[in-house]
CSV table of C-alpha atoms in Angstrom, one decimal:
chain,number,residue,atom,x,y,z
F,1,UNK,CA,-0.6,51.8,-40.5
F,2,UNK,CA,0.6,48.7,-42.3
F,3,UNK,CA,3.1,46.9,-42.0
F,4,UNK,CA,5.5,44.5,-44.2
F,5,UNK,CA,6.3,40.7,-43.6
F,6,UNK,CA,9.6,41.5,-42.6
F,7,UNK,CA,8.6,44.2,-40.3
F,8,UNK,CA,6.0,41.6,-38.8
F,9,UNK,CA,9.0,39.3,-38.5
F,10,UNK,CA,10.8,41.8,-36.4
F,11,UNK,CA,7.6,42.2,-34.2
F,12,UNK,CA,7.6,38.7,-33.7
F,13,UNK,CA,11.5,37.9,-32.7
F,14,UNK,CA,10.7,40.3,-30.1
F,15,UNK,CA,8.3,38.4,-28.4
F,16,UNK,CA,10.3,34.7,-28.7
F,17,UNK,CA,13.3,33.7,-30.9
F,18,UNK,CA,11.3,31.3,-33.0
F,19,UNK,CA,11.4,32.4,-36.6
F,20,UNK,CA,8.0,32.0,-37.4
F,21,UNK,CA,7.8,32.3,-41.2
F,22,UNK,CA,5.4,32.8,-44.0
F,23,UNK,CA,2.5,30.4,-42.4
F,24,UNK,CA,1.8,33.6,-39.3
F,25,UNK,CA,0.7,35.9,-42.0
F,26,UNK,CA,0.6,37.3,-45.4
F,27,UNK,CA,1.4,40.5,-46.9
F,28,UNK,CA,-0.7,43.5,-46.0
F,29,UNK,CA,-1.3,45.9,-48.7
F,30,UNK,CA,-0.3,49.6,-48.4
F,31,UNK,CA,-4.3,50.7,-47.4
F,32,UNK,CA,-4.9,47.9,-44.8
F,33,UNK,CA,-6.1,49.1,-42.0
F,34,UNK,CA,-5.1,48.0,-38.5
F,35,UNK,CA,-6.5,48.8,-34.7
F,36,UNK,CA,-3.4,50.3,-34.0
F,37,UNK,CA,0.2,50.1,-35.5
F,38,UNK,CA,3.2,47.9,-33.7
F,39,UNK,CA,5.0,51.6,-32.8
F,40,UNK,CA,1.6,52.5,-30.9
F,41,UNK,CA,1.4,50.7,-27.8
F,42,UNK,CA,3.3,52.9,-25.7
F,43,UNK,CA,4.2,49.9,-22.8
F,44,UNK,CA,3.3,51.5,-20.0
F,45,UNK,CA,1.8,54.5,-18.3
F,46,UNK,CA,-1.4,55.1,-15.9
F,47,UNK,CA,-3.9,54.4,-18.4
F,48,UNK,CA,-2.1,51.2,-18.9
F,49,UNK,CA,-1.6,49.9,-16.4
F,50,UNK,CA,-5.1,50.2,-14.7
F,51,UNK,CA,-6.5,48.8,-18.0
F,52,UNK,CA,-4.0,45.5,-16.9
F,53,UNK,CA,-5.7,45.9,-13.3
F,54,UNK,CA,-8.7,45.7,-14.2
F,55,UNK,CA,-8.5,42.8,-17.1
F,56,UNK,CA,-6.5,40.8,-14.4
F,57,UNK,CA,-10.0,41.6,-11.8
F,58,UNK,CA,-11.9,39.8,-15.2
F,59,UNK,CA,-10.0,36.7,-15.1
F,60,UNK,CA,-10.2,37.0,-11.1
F,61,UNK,CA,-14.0,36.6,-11.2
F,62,UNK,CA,-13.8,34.8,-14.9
F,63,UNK,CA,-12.1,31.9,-14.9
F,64,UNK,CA,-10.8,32.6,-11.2
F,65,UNK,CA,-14.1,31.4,-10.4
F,66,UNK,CA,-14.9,28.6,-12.8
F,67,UNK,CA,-11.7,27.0,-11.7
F,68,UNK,CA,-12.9,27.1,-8.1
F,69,UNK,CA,-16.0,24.6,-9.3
F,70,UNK,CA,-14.7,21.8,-8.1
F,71,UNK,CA,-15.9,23.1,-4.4
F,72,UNK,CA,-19.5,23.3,-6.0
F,73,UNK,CA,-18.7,19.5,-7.8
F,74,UNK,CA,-17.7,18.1,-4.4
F,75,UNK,CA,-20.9,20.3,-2.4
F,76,UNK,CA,-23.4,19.7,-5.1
F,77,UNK,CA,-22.4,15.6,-5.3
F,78,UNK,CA,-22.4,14.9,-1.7
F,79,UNK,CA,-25.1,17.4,0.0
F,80,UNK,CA,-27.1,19.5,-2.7
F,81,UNK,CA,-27.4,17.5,-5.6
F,82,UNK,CA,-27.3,13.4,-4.2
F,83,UNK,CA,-30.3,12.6,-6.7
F,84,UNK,CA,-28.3,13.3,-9.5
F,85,UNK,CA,-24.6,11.6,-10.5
F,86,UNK,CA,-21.2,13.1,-10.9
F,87,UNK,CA,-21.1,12.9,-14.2
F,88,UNK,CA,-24.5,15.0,-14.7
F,89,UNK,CA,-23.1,17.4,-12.2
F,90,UNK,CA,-19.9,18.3,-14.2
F,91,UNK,CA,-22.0,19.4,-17.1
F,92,UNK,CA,-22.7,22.8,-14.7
F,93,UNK,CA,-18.9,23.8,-15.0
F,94,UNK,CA,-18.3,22.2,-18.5
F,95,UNK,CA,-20.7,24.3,-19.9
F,96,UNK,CA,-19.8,27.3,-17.8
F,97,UNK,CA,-16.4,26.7,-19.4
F,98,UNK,CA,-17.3,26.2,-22.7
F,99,UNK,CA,-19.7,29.1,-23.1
F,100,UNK,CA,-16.8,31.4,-21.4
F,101,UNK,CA,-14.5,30.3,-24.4
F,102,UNK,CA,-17.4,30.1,-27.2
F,103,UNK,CA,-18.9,33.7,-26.2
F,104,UNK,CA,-15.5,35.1,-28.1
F,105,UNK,CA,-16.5,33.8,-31.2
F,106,UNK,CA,-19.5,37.0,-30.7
F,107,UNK,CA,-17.3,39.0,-28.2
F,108,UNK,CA,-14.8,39.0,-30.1
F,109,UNK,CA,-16.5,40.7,-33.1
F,110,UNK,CA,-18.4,43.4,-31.0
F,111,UNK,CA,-14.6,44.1,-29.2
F,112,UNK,CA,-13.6,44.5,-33.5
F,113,UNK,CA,-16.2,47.1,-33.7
F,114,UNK,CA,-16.0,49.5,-30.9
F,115,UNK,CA,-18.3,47.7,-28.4
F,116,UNK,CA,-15.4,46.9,-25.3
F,117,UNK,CA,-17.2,48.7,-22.8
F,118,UNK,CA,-20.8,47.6,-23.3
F,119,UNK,CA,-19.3,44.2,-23.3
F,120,UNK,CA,-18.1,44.9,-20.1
F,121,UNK,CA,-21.1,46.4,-18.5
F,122,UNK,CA,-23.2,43.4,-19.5
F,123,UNK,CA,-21.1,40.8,-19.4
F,124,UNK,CA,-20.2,42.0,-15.8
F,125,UNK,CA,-23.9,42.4,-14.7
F,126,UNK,CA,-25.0,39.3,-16.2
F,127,UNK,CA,-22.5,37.3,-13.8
F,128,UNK,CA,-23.2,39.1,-10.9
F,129,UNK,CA,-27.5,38.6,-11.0
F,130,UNK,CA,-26.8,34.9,-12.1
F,131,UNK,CA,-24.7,34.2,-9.0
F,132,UNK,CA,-27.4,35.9,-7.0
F,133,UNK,CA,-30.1,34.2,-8.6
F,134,UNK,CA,-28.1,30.8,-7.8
F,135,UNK,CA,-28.4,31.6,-4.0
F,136,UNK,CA,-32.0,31.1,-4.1
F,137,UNK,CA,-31.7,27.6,-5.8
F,138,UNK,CA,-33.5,24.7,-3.4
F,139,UNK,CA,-31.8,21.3,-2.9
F,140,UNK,CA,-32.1,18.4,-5.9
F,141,UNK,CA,-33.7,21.4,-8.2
F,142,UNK,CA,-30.9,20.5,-11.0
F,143,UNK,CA,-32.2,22.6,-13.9
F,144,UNK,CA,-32.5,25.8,-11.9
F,145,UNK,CA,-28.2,25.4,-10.9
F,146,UNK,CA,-27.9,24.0,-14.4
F,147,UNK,CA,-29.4,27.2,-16.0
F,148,UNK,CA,-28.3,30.0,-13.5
F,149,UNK,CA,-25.0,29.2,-13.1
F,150,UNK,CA,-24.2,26.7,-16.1
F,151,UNK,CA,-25.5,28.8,-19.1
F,152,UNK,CA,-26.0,32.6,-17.6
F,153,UNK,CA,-23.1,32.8,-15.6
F,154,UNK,CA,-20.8,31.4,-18.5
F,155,UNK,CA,-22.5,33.7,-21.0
F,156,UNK,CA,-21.9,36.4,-19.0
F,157,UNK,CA,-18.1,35.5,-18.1
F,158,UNK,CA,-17.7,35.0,-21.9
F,159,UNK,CA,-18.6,38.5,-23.0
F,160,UNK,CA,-15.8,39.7,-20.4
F,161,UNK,CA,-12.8,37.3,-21.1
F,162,UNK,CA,-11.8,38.0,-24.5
F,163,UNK,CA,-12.1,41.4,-24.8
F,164,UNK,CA,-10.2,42.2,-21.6
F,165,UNK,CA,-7.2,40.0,-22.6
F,166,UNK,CA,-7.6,41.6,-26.1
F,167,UNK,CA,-7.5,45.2,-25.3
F,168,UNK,CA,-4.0,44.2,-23.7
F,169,UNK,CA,-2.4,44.6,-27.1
F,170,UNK,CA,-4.1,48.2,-27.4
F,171,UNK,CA,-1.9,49.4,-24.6
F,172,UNK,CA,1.5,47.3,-24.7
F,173,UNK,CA,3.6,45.7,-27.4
F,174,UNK,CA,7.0,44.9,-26.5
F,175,UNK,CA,5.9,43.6,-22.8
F,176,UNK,CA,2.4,42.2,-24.7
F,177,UNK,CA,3.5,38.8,-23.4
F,178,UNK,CA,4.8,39.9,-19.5
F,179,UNK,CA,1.6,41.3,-18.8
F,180,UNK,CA,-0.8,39.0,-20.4
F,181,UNK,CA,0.8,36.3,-18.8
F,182,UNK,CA,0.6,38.7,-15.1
F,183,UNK,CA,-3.7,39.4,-16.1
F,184,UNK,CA,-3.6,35.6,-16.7
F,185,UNK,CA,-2.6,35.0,-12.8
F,186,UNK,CA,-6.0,36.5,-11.7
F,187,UNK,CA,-7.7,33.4,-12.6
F,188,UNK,CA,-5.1,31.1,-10.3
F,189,UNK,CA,-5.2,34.2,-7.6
F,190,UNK,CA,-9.4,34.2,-7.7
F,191,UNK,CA,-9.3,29.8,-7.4
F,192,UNK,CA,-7.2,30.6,-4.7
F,193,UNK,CA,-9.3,32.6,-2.8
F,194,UNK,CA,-12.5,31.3,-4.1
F,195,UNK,CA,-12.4,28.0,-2.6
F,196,UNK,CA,-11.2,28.7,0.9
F,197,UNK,CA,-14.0,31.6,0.8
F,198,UNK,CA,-17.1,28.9,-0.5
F,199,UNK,CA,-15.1,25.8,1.3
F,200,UNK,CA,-16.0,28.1,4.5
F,201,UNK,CA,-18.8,29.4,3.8
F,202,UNK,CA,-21.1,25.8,2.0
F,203,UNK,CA,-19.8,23.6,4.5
F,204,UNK,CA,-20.1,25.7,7.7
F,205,UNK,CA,-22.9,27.6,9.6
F,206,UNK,CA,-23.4,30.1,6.9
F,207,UNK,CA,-25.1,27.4,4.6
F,208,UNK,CA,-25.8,28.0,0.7
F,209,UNK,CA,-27.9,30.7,0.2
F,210,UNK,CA,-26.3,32.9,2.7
F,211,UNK,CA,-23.4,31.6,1.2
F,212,UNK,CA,-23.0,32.2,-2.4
F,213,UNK,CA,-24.9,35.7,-1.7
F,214,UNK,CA,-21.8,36.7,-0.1
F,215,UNK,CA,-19.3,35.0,-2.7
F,216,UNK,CA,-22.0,37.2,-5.6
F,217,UNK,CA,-21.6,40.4,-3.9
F,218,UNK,CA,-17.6,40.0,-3.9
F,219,UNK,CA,-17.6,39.3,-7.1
F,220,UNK,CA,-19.9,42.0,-8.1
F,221,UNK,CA,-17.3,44.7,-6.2
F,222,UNK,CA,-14.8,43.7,-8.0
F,223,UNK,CA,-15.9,43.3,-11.3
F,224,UNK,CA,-17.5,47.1,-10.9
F,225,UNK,CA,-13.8,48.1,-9.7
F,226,UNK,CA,-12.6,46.1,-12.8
F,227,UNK,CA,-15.3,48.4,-15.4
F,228,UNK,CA,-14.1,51.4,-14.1
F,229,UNK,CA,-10.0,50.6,-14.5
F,230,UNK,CA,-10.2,49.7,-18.1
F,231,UNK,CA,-9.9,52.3,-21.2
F,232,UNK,CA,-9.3,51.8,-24.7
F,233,UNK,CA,-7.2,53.3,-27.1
F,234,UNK,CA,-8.3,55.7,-29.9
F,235,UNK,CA,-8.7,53.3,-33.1
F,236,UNK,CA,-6.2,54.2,-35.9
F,237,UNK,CA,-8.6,52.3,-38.6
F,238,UNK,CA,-11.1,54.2,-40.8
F,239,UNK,CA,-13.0,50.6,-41.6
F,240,UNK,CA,-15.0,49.9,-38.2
F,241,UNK,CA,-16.0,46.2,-38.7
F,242,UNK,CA,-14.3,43.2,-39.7
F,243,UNK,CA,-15.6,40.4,-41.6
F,244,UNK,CA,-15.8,36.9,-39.6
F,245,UNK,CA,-16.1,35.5,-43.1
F,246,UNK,CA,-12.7,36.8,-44.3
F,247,UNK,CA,-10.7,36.1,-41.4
F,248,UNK,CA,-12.0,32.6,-41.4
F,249,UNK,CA,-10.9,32.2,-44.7
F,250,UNK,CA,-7.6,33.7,-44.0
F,251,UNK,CA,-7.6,30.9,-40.9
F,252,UNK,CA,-8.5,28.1,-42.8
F,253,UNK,CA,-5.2,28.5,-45.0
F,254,UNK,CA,-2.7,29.0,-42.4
F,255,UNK,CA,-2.1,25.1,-41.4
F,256,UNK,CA,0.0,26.5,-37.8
F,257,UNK,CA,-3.3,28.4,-36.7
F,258,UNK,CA,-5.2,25.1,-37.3
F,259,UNK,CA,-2.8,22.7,-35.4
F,260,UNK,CA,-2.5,25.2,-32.9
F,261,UNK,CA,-6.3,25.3,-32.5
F,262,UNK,CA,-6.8,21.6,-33.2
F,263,UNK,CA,-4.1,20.9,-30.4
F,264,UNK,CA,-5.4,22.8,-27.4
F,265,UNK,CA,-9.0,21.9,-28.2
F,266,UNK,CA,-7.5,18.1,-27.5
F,267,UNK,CA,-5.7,19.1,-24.2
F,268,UNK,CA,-8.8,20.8,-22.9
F,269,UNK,CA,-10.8,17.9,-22.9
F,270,UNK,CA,-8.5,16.4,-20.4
F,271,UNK,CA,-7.6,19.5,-18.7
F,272,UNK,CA,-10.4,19.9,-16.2
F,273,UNK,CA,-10.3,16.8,-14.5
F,274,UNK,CA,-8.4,17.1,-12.1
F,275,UNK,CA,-9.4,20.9,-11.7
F,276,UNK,CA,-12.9,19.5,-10.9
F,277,UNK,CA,-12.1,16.2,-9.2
F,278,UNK,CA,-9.1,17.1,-7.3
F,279,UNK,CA,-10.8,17.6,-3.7
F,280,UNK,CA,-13.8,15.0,-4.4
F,281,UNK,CA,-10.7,12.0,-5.1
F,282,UNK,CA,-8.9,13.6,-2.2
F,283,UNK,CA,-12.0,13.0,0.3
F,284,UNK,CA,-12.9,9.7,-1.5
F,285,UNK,CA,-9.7,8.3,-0.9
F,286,UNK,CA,-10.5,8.9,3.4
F,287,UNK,CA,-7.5,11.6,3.6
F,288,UNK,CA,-9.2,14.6,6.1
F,289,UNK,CA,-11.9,16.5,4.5
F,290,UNK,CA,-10.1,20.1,6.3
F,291,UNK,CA,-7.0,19.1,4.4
F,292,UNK,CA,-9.1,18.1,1.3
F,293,UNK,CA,-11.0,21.6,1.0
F,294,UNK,CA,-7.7,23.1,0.6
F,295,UNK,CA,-6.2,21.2,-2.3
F,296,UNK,CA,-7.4,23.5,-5.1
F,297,UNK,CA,-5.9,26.4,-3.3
F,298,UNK,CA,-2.5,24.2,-3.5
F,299,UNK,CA,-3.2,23.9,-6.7
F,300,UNK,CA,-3.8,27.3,-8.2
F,301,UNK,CA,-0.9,28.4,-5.3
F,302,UNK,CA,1.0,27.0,-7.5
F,303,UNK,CA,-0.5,27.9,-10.7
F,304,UNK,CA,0.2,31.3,-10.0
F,305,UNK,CA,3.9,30.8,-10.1
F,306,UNK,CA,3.0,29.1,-13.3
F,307,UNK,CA,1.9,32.0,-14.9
F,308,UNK,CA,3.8,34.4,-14.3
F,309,UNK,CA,6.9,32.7,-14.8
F,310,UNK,CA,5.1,32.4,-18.3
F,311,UNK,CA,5.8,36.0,-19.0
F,312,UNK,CA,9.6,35.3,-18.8
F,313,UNK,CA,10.4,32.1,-20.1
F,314,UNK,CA,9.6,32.3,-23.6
F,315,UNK,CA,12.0,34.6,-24.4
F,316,UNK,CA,14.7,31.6,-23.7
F,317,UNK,CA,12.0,28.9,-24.9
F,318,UNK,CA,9.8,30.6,-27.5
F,319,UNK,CA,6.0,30.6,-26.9
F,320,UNK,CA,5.3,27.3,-28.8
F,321,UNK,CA,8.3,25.2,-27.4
F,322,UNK,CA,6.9,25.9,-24.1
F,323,UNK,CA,3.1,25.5,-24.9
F,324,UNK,CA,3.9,21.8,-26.1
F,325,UNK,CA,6.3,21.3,-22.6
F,326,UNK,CA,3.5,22.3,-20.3
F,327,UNK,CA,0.8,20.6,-22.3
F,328,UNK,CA,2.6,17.2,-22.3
F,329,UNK,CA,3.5,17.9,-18.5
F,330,UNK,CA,-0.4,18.2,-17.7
F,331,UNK,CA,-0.9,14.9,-19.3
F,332,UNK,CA,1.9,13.2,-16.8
F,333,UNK,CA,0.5,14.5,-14.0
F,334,UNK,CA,-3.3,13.8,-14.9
F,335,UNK,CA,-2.0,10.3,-15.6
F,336,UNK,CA,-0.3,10.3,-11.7
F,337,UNK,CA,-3.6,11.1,-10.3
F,338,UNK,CA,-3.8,7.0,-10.5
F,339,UNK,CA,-1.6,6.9,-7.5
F,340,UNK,CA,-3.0,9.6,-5.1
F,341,UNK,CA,-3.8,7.8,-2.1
F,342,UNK,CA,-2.1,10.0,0.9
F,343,UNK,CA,-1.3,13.8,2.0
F,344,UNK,CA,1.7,13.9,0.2
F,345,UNK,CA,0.8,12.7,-3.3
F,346,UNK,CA,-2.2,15.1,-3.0
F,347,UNK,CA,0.1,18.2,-2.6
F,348,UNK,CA,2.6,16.7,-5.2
F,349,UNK,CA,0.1,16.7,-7.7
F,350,UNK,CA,-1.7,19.9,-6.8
F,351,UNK,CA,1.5,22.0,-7.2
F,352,UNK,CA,2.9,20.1,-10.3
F,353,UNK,CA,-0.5,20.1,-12.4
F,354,UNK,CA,-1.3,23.7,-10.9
F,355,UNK,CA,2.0,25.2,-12.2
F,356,UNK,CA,2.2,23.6,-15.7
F,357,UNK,CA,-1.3,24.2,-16.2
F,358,UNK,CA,-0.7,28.1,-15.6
F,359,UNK,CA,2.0,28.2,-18.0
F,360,UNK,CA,-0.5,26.4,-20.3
F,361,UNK,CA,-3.0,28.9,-19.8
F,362,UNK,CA,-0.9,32.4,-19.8
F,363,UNK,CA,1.0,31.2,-22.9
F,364,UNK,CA,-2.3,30.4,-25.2
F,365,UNK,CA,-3.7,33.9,-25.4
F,366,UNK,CA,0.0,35.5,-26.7
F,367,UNK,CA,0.3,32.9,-29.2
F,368,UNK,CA,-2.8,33.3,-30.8
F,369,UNK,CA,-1.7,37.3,-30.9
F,370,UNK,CA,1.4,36.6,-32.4
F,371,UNK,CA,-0.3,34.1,-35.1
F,372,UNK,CA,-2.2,37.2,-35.8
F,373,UNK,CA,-0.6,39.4,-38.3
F,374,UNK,CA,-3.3,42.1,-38.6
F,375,UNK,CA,-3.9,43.3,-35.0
F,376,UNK,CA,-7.5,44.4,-36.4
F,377,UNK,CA,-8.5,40.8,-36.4
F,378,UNK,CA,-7.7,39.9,-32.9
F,379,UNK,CA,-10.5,39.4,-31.7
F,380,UNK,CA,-12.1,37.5,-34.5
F,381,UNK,CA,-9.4,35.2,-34.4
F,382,UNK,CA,-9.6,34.8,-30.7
F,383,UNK,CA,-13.3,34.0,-31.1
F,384,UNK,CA,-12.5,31.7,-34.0
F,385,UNK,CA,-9.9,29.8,-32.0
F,386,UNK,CA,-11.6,29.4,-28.7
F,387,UNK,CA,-15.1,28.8,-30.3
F,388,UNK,CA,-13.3,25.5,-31.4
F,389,UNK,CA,-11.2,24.7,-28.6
F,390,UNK,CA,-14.2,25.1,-26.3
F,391,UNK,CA,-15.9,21.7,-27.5
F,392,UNK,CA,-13.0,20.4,-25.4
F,393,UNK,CA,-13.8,22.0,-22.6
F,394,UNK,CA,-17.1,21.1,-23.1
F,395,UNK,CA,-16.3,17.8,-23.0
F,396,UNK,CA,-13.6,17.5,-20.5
F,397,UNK,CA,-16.0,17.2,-17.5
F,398,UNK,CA,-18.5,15.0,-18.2
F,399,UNK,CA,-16.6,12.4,-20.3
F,400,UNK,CA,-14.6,12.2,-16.9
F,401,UNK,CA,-17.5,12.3,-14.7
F,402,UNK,CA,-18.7,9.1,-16.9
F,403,UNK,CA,-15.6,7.3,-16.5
F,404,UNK,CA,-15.6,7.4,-13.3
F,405,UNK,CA,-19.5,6.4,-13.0
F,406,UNK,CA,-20.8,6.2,-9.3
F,407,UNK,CA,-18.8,3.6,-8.3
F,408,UNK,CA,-15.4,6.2,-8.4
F,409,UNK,CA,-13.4,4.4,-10.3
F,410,UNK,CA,-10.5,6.8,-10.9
F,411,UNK,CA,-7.7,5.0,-12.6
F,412,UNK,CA,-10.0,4.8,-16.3
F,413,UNK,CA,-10.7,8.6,-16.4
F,414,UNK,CA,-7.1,9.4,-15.0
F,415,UNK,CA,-5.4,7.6,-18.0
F,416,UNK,CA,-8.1,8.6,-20.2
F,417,UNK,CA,-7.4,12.8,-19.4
F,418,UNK,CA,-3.6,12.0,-19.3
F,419,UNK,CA,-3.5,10.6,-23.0
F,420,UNK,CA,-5.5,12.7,-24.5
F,421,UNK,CA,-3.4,16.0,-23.1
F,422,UNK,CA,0.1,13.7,-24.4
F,423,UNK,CA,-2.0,13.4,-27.9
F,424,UNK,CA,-2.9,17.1,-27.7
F,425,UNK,CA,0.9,17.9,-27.5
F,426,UNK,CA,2.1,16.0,-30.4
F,427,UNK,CA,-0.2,17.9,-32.6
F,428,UNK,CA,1.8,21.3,-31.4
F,429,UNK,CA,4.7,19.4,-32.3
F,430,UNK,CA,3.4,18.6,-35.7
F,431,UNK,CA,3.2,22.4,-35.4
F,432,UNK,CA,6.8,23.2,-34.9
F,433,UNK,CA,8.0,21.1,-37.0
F,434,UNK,CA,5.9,22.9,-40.0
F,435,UNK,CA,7.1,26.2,-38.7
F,436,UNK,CA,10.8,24.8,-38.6
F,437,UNK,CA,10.6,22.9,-41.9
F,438,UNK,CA,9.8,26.2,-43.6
F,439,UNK,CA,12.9,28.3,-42.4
């Protein structure tokens, strides 16, 4: 069914009070097709909700997981891996990250033409082998962790993500933003439980292999639990595909979509420090290594709260006013991190950066639905987004783990993350102001 602007404008105020203008979208004419119409989503019912249940188990073992790497960064620098340095290290969960985000750019398509449930099927198996194949790595053999768990397990995490935060909007329209932002808390709830579970398990009697064997058949549970919750909608569109070439172009000529995506590709090459450094500083600076293993879970504690109050703020704030406030937030606190020296200033900045980056996190994958007119696009324009804003993620690690070189220097890296969040944030301001300008 299509829609016109000023219906889409309707569809939007619902979501936040920002009048977001002419830039989110162009006229559709009267035989465009869509996925399914704004009146569709029936928000709410059995089917769902376990849909919700089981995208929520995807970010869980997604992202749940990759935020947990700074268990592996710490295990892998001081016992596994000592041959090689910190910087090298990071690459693992950088590119874990970045393929996670990049894999939309092809996921997202597939997800365009019918393909959600083979994308969940392989996507799924692909993380659980790699995280068994990672059991039987040896110590110092780099390029066997590197490949395993840097490029196989991120592949595989990246066919699940998109499409399981995408087939939200097949299933709820007025709540679209509530319950994305409640699928989005699996990832703080999963690098909650993550790291106590591979804290335990690495440095106790269990040991590595035993270890992550245990941590890969949890995962694979859940993520079988998680294939067999999620349905799709009947697709209203008689046209099957949709061009990657044609929604680019449509992309390249809305300037809010680029800022947007220019923006948090800048914050997310500061965003994983401390998210991968957080417990190595906390040991390194001689506070108790029990206490230490525990400050990502006081971290995503708290980035739970972050999230799901992200569900319920914008609709005082507006999704972008609140995406620039917890963007510029997470560059504050990564600056702090020059300061930690004690107990206190590690639980102070685990629950400050851990909340603001949730609201961060929940509030990216509802703008980026709003910015899309056409819901038959969303996933294209999900890949096309994150494809870019992946390079930062990409980054993010190993720039830091450089900066901080062998000799832990943590003050150059800390300003260096902090900045380039703050610089991030301006460019969603640049944003806003476009977007207000044109009212």
């Amino acid at each position: 069914m299509a829609m016109t602007q000023t219906e889409f404008r309707n569809e939007l105020t619902t979501i936040e009070k920002l009048d977001v203008l002419e830039e989110l979208g162009r006229k559709q004419s009267s035989d465009s097709p869509t996925l399914c119409s704004e009146s569709d989503p029936p928000d709410g019912g059995r089917l769902a909700w376990t849909t919700a249940f089981g995208s929520f188990l995807i970010q869980f073992c997604g992202y749940g997981y990759i935020n947990s790497f700074g268990v592996y960064q710490d295990f892998y620098t001081r016992v596994y891996l000592t041959n090689q340095p910190p910087s090298t290290i990071s690459w693992i969960g950088a590119l874990c990250a970045y393929l996670v985000a990049s894999s939309t750019l092809v996921s997202g398509l597939l997800y365009d033409r019918g393909w959600f449930y083979h994308l969940m099927i392989v996507g799924s198996l692909l993380q659980s082998l790699s995280l068994f194949a990672l059991s039987f790595a040896k110590p110092s053999q780099f390029y066997m962790i590197f490949m395993v768990q840097g490029v196989l397990s991120g592949i595989g995490m990246g066919l699940t993500y998109g499409p399981s935060m995408a087939v939200i909007s097949q299933h709820f329209s007025k709540r679209r933003t509530l319950v994305m932002s409640l699928v989005a808390s699996g990832s703080p709830l999963g690098a909650i439980i993550h790291p106590i579970m591979l804290n335990h398990l690495l440095n106790g009697t269990v040991g590595f292999a035993r270890g992550v064997r245990a941590s890969a058949g949890f995962i694979s549970a859940l993520l079988l639990i998680a294939c067999l919750s999620m349905r799709t909608r009947a697709l209203l569109t008689s046209k099957p595909t949709i061009s990657y070439s044609v929604v680019a172009r449509k992309c390249s000529r809305e300037v809010p979509f680029i800022l947007m995506t220019v923006g948090i590709m800048l914050c997310q090459i500061g965003f994983l420090f401390p998210i991968f450094y957080l417990q190595l500083d906390s040991i390194k600076h001689g506070i108790d290594a029990h206490f230490s293993f525990y400050s990502l879970v006081i971290m995503n504690a708290a980035c739970i709260v972050g999230r799901c109050t992200a569900g319920i703020i914008p609709a005082y704030t507006g999704l972008l006013n609140l995406l620039i406030a917890s963007s510029a937030a997470c560059g504050v606190i990564a600056i702090s991190m020059i300061a930690l020296s004690n107990i206190s200033s590690v639980v102070v900045i685990g629950v400050g950066y851990g909340y603001f980056s949730g609201v961060y996190i929940a509030v990216v994958v509802p703008l980026v639905t709003m910015l899309t007119p056409d819901l038959s696009e969303l996933g294209a324009r999900m890949g096309i987004c994150f494809a870019f804003t992946a390079f930062g993620s990409l980054l993010s690690g190993p720039i830091s783990g450089a900066l901080l070189s062998s000799q832990y220097r943590w003050l150059i890296p800390s300003l260096f993350s902090g900045i380039i969040c703050l610089v991030g944030s301006l460019v969603l301001v640049a944003m806003r102001l476009i977007i207000y300008r044109a009212r």
